[in-house]
mmCIF file of C-alpha atoms and ligand atoms in Angstrom:
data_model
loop_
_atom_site.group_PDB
_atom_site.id
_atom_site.type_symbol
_atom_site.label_atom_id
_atom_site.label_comp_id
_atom_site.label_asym_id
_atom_site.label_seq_id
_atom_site.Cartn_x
_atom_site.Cartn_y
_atom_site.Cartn_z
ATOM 1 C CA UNK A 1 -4.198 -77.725 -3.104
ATOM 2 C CA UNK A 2 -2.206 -79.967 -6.109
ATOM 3 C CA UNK A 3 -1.422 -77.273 -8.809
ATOM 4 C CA UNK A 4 -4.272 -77.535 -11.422
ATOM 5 C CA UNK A 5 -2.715 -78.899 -14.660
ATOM 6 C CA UNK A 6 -6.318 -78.667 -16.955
ATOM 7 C CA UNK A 7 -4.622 -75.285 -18.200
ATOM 8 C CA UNK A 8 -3.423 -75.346 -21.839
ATOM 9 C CA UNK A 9 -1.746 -72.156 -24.128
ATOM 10 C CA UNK A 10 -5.262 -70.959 -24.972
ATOM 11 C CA UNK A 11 -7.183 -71.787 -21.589
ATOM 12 C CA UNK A 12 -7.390 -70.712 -17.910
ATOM 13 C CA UNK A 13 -8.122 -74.172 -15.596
ATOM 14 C CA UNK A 14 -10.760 -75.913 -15.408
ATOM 15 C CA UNK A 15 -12.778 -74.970 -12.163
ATOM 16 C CA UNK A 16 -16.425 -75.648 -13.113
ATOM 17 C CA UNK A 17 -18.527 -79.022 -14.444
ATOM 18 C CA UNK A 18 -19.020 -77.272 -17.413
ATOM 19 C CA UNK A 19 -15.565 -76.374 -18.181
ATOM 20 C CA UNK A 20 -14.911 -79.258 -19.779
ATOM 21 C CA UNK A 21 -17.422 -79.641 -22.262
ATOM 22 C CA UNK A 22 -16.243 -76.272 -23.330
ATOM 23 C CA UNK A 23 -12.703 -76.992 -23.919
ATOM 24 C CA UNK A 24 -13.598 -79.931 -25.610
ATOM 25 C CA UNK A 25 -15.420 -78.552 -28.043
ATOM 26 C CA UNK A 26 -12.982 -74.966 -28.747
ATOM 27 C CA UNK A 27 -10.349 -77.853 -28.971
ATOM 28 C CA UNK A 28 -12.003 -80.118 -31.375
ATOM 29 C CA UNK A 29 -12.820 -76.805 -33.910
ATOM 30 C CA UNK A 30 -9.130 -75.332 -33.208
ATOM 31 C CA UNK A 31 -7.881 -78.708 -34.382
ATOM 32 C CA UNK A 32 -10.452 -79.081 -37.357
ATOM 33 C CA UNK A 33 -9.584 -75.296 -38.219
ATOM 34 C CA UNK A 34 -5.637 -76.044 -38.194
ATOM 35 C CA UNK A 35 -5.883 -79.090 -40.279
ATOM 36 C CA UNK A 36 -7.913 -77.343 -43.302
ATOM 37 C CA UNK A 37 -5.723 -74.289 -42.683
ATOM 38 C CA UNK A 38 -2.564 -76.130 -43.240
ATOM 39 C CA UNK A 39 -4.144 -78.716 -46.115
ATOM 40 C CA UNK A 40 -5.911 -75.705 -47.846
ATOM 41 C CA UNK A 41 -2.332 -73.013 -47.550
ATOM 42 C CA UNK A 42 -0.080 -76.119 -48.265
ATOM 43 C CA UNK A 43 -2.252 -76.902 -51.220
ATOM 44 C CA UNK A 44 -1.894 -73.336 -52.649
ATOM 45 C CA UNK A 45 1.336 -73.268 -52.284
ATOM 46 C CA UNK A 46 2.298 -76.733 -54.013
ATOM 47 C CA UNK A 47 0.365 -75.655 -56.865
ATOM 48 C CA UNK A 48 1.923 -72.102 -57.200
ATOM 49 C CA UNK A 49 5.342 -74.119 -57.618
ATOM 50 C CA UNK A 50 4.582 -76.826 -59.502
ATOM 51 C CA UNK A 51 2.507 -75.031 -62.008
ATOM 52 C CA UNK A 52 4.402 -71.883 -62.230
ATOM 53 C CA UNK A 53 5.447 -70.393 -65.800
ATOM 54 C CA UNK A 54 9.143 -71.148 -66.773
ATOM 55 C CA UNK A 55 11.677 -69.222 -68.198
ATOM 56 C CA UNK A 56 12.311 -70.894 -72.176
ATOM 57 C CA UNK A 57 8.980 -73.295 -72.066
ATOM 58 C CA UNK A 58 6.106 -71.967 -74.491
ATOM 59 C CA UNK A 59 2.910 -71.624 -72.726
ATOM 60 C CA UNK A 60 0.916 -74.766 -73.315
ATOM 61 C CA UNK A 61 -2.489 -74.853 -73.916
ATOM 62 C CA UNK A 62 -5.017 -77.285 -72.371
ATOM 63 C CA UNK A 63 -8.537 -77.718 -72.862
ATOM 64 C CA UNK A 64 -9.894 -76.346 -69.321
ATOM 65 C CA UNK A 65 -11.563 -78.694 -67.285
ATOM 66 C CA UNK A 66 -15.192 -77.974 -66.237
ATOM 67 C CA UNK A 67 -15.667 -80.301 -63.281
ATOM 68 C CA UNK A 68 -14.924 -83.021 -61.168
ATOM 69 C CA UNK A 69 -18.479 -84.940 -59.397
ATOM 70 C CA UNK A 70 -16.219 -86.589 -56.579
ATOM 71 C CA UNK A 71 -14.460 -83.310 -55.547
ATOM 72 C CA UNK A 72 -17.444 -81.326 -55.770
ATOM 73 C CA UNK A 73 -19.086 -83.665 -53.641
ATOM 74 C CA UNK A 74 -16.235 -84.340 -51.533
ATOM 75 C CA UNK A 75 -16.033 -80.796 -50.301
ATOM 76 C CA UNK A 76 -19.548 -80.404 -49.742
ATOM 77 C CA UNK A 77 -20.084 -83.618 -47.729
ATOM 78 C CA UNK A 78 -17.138 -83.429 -45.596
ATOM 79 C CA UNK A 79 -17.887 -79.785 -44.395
ATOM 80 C CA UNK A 80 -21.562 -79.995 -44.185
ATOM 81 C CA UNK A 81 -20.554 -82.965 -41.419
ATOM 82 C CA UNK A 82 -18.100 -80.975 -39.876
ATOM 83 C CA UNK A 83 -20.725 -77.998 -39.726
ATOM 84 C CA UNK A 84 -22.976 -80.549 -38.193
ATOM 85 C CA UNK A 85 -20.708 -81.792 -35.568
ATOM 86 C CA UNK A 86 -19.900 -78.385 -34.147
ATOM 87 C CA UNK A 87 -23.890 -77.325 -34.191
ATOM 88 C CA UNK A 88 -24.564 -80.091 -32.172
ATOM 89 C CA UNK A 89 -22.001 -80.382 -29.873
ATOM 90 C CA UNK A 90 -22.521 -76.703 -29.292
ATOM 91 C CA UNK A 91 -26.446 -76.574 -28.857
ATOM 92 C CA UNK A 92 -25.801 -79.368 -26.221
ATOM 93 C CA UNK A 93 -23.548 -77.728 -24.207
ATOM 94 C CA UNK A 94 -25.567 -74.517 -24.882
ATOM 95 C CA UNK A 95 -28.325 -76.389 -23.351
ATOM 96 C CA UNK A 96 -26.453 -77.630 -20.193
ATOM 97 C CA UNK A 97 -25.059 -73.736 -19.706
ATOM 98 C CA UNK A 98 -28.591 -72.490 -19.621
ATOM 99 C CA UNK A 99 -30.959 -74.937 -17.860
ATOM 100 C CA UNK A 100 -30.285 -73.919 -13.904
ATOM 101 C CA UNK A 101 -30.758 -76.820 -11.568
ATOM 102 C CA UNK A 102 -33.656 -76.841 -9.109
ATOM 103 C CA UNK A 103 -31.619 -76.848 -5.827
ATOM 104 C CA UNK A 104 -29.134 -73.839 -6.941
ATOM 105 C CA UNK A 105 -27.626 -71.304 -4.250
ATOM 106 C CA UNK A 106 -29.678 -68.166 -5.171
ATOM 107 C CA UNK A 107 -27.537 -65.142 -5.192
ATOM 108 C CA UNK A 108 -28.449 -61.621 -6.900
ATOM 109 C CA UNK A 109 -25.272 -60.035 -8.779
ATOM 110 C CA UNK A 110 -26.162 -55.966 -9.598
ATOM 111 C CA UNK A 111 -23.121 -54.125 -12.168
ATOM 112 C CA UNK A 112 -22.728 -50.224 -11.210
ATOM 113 C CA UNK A 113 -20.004 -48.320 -12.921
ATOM 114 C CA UNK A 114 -17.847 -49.362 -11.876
ATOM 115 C CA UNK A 115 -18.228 -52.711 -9.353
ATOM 116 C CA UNK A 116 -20.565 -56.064 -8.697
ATOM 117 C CA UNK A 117 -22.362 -56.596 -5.849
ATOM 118 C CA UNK A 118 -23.282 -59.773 -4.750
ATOM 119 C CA UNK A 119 -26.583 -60.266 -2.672
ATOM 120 C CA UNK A 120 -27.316 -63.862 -0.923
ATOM 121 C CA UNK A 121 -31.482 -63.913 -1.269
ATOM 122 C CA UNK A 122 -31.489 -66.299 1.573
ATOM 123 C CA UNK A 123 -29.305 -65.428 4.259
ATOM 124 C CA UNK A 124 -29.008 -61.165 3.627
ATOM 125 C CA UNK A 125 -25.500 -61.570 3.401
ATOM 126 C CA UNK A 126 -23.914 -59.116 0.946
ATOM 127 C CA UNK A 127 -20.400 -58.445 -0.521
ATOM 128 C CA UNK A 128 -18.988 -56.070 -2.986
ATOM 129 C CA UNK A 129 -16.298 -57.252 -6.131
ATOM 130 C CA UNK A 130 -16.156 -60.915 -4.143
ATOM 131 C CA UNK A 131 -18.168 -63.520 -4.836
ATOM 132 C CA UNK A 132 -18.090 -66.097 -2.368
ATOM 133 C CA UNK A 133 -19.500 -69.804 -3.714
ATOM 134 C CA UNK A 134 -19.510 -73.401 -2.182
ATOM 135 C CA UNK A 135 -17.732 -75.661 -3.580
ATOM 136 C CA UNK A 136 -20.008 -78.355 -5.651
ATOM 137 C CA UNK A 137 -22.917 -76.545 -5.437
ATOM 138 C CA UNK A 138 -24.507 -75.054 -8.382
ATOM 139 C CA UNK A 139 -25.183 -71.189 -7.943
ATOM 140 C CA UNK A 140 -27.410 -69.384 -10.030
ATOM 141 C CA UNK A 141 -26.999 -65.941 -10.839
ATOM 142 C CA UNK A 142 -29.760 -63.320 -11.505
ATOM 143 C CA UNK A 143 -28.412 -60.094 -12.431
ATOM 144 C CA UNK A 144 -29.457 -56.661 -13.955
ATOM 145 C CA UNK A 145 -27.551 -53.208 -14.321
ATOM 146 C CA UNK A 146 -28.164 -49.984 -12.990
ATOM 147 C CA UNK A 147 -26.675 -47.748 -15.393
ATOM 148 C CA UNK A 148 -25.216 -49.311 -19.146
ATOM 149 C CA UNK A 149 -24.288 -52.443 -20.590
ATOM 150 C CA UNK A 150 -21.682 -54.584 -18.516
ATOM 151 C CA UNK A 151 -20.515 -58.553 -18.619
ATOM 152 C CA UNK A 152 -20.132 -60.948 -16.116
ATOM 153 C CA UNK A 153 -17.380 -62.961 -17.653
ATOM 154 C CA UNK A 154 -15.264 -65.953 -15.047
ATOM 155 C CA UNK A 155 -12.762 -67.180 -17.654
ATOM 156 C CA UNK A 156 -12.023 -70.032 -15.003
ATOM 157 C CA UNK A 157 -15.307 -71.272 -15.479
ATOM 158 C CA UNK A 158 -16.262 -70.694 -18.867
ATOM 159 C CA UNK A 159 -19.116 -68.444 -18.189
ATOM 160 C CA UNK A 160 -19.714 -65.151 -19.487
ATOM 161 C CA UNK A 161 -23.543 -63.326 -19.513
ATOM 162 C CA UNK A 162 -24.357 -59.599 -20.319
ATOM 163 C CA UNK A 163 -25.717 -57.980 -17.839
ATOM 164 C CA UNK A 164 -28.835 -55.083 -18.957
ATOM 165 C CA UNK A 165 -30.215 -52.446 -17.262
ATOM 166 C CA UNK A 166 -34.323 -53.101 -17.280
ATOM 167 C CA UNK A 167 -33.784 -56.667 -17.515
ATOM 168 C CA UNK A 168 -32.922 -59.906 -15.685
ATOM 169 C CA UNK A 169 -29.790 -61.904 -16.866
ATOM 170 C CA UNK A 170 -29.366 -65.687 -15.687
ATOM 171 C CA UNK A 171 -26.336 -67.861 -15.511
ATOM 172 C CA UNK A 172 -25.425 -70.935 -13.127
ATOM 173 C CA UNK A 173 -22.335 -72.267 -12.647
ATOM 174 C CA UNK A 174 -21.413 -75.137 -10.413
ATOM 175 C CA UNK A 175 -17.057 -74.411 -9.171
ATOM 176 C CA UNK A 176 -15.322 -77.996 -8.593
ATOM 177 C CA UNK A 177 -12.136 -76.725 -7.357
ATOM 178 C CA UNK A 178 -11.759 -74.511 -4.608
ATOM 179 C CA UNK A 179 -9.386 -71.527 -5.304
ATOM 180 C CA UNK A 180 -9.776 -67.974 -6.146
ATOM 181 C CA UNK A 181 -10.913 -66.890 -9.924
ATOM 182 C CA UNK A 182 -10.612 -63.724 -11.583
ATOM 183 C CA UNK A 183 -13.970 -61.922 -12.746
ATOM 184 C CA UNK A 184 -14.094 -58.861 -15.466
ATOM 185 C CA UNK A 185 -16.636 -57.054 -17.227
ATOM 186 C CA UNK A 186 -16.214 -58.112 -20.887
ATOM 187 C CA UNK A 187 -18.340 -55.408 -21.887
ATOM 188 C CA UNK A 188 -16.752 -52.156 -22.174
ATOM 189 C CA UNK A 189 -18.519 -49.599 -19.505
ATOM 190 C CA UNK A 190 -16.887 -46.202 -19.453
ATOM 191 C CA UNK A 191 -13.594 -44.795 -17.854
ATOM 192 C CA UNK A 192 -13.331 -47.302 -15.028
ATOM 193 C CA UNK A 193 -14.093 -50.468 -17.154
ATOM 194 C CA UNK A 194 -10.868 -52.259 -16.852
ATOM 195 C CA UNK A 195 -10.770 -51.267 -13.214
ATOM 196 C CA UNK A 196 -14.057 -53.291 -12.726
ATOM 197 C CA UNK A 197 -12.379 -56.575 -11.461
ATOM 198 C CA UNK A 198 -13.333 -58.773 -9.090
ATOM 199 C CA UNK A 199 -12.945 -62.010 -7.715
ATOM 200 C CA UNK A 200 -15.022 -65.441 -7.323
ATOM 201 C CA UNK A 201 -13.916 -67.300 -4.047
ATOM 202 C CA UNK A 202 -14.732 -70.843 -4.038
ATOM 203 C CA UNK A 203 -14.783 -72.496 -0.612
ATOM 204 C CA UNK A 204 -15.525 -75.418 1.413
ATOM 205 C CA UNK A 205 -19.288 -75.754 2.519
ATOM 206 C CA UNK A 206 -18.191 -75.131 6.037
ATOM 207 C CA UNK A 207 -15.662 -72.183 4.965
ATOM 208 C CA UNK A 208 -18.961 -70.865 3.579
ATOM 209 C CA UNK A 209 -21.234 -71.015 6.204
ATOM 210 C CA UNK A 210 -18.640 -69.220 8.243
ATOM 211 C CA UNK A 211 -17.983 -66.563 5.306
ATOM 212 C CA UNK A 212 -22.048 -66.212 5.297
ATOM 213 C CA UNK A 213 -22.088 -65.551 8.819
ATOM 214 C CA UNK A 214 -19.686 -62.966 9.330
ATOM 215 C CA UNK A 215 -20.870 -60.798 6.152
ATOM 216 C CA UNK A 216 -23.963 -60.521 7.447
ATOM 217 C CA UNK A 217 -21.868 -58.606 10.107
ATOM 218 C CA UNK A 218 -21.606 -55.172 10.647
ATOM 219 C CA UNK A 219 -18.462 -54.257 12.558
ATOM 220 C CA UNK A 220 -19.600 -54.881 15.909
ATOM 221 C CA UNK A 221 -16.546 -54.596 18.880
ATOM 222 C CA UNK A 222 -14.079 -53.139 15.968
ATOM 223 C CA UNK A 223 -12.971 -49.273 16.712
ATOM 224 C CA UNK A 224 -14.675 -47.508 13.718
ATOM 225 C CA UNK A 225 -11.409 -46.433 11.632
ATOM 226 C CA UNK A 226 -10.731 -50.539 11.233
ATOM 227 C CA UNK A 227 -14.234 -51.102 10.321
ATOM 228 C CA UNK A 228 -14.367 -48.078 7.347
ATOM 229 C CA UNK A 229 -10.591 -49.325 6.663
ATOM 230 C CA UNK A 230 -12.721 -52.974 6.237
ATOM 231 C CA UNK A 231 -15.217 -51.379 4.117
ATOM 232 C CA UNK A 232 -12.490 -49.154 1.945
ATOM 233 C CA UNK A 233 -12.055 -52.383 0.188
ATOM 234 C CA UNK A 234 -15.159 -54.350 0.692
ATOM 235 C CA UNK A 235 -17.505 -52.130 -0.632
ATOM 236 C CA UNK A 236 -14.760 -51.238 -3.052
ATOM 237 C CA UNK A 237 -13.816 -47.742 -2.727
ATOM 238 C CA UNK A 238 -10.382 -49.246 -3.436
ATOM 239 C CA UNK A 239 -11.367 -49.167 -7.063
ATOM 240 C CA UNK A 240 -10.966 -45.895 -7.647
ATOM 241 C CA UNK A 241 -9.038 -44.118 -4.464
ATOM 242 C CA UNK A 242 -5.892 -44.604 -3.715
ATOM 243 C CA UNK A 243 -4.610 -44.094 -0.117
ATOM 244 C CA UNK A 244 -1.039 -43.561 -1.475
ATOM 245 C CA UNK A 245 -1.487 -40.159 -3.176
ATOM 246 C CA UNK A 246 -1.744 -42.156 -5.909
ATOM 247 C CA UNK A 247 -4.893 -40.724 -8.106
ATOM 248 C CA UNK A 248 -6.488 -42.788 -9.929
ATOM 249 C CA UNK A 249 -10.333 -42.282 -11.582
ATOM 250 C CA UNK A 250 -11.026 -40.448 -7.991
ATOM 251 C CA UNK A 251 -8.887 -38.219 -5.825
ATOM 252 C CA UNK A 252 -6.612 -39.929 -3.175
ATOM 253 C CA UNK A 253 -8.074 -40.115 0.124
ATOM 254 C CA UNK A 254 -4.133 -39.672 1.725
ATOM 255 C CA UNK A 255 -3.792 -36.831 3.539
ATOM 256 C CA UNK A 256 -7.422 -35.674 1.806
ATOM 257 C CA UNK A 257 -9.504 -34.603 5.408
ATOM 258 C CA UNK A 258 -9.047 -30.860 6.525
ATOM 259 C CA UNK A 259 -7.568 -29.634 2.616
ATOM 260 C CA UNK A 260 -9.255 -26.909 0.694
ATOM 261 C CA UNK A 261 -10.259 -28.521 -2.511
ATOM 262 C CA UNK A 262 -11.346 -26.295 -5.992
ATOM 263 C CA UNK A 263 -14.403 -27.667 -7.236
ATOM 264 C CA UNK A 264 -15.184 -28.058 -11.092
ATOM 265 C CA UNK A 265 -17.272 -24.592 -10.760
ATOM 266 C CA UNK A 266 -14.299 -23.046 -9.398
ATOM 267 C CA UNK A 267 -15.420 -22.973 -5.846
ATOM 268 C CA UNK A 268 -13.430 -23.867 -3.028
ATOM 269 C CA UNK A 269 -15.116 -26.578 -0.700
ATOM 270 C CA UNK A 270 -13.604 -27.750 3.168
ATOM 271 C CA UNK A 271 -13.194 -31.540 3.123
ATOM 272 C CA UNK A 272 -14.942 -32.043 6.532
ATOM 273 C CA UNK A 273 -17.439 -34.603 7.815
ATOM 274 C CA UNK A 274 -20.225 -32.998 6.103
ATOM 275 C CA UNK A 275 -18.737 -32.746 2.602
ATOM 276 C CA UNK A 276 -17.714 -36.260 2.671
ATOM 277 C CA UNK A 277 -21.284 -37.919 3.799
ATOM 278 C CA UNK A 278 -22.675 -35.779 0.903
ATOM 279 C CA UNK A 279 -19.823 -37.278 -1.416
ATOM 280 C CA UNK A 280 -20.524 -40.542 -0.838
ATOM 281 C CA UNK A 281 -24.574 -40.391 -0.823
ATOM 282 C CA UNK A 282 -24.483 -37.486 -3.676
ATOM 283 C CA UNK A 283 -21.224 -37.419 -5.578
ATOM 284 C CA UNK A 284 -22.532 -35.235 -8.363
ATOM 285 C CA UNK A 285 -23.446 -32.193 -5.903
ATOM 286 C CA UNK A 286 -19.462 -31.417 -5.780
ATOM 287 C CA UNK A 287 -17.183 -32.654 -7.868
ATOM 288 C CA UNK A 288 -13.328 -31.940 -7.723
ATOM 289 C CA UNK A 289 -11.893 -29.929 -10.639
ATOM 290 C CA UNK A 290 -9.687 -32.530 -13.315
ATOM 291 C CA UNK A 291 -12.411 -35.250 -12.283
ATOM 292 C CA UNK A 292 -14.641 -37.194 -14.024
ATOM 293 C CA UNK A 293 -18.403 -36.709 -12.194
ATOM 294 C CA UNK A 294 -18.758 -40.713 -12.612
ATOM 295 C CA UNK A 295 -18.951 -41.933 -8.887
ATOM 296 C CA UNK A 296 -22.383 -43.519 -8.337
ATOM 297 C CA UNK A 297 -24.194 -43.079 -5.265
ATOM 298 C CA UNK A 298 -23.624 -45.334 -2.349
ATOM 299 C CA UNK A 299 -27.410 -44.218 -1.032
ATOM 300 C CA UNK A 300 -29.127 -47.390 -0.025
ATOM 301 C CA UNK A 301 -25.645 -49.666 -0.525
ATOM 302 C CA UNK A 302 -24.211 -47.872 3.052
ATOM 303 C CA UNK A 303 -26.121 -46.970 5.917
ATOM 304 C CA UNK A 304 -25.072 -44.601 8.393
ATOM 305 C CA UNK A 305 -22.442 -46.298 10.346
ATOM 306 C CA UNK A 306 -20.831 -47.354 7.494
ATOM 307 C CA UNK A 307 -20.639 -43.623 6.313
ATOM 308 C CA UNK A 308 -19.334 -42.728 9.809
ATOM 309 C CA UNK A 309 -16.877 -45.505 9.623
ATOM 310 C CA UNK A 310 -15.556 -44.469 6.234
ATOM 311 C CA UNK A 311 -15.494 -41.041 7.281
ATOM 312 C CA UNK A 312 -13.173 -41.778 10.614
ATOM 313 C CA UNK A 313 -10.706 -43.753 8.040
ATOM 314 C CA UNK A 314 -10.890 -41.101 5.797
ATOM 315 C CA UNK A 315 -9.621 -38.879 9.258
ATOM 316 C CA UNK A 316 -7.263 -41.785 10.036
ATOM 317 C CA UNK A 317 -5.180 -40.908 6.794
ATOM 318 C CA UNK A 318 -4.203 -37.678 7.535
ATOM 319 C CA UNK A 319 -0.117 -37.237 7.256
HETATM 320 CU CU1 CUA B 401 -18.581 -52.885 -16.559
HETATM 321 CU CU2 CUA B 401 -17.067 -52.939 -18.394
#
């Protein structure tokens, strides 16, 4: 792929249809903004010199103006366009942004503390943190929140939406350039907030198909400690344990299975099988002592092979 060169200072690339209107418009107001900046500061300025009192002159005395038609009217008109200009331009592209073409890829986006997970209506396929799009296809997005207040936000494609628990959120985008594009939450969301990256993966329509196929997968002829080693990062464990000792909003899973752990209330708990499938359905029934009770459940998101799967790789990373 040619390097994209539709980055400036201020802006990512360009890698949807809509990015352009966008930047056109933040450019035309940053421009506009820096001109009256610079005409309104220099103005100031040249005045505060050439009017300032001198040493040895007596103060003169003028009768003070009271006004001046053509500059009143001058810097009403030439604002009031300006004003107009921007409202315009803006409601169009406001308009484009918001009216979803008919034949959009329909896929269902759901913000947890503290992840996205993507669900393709039409084929089943699912994926956690990684949203996988064709390339010149528009894709709408329907998406709600199961706990507070997050915000789907692709800089690379100028879109950003809140997404609410107890109500549906839409946004569309259509990618032009295939390439991989950062995702945040914009919307601050608790400890792991800034940890609640992901990525948007725009492919080829045949790339796609493939991707579509084999997420819809689940593991089949892989040994199990590969497959929960898969999942680690699919269904993005990876967010918050490390499996360098490394701790980051949860414990480390290195060297975690067989340990005695202290519990917040003090007791001590085995990590064995059993405590971990309750962990990852349940995570509030025991929660280690200097953490934050904030995993979610994974009930419903994992079904039992995956649990066994993660559990074996949990095994697997014993020293
Ligand atoms: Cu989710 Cu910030």
């Amino acid at each position: 792929m040619p390097p994209d060169t539709t980055g400036t200072l201020f802006l990512p690339p360009q890698g949807s249809t809509i990015s352009g209107s966008v930047d056109s418009l933040f450019h035309f107001i940053l421009v506009t903004s820096t001109i009256f900046f610079l005409i309104i500061v220099l103005g100031a300025l040249y005045f505060v010199l050439r009017y300032r009192k001198r040493a040895n002159t007596a103060v003169q005395l003028t009768s003070g103006p009271t006004h001046s038609t053509k500059l009143e009217l001058l810097w009403t008109i030439i604002p009031t366009i300006l004003v107009f200009i921007v409202f315009l331009w803006g409601f169009k592209t406001y308009l484009r942004m918001h009216v979803v073409p008919g034949d959009a890829l329909k896929i269902k986006v759901t913000a947890q503390k503290w992840f996205w997970s993507f669900d393709y209506t039409k084929s089943g396929a699912k994926s956690l943190n990684e949203l996988v799009v064709p390339v010149g296809k528009p894709v709408e997005l329907t998406m709600s929140s199961t706990d507070v207040i997050h915000s789907f936000y692709v800089p690379g494609f100028r879109i950003k939406m809140d997404v609410l628990p107890n109500r549906y959120t839409v946004t569309w985008f259509e990618a032009t350039n295939a390439g991989v594009y950062d995702l945040f939450c914009a919307e601050y969301c608790g400890t792991g907030h800034s940890e609640m990256i992901g990525k948007v993966r725009a492919v080829g329509e045949r790339e796609f198909s493939q991707w579509l196929e084999a997420s819809s997968s689940s593991g089949e002829g892989m040994p199990l400690a590969d497959y929960g080693a898969k999942l680690y990062s699919s269904k993005a464990c990876v967010t918050c344990h490390t499996i360098d000792g490394t701790v980051k909003v949860g414990p480390s899973f290195k060297g975690l299975f067989g340990t005695q752990q202290v519990m917040v209330d003090g007791k001590r708990v085995l990590v064995d099988e059993n405590y971990l499938r309750e962990s990852i359905l349940n995570p509030m029934a025991k929660v280690v002592a200097g953490f934050q009770p904030v995993m979610p459940s994974f009930q419903g998101l994992l079904n039992d092979k995956d649990i066994d799967a993660l559990v074996e790789y949990i095994k697997s990373l014993q020293e």
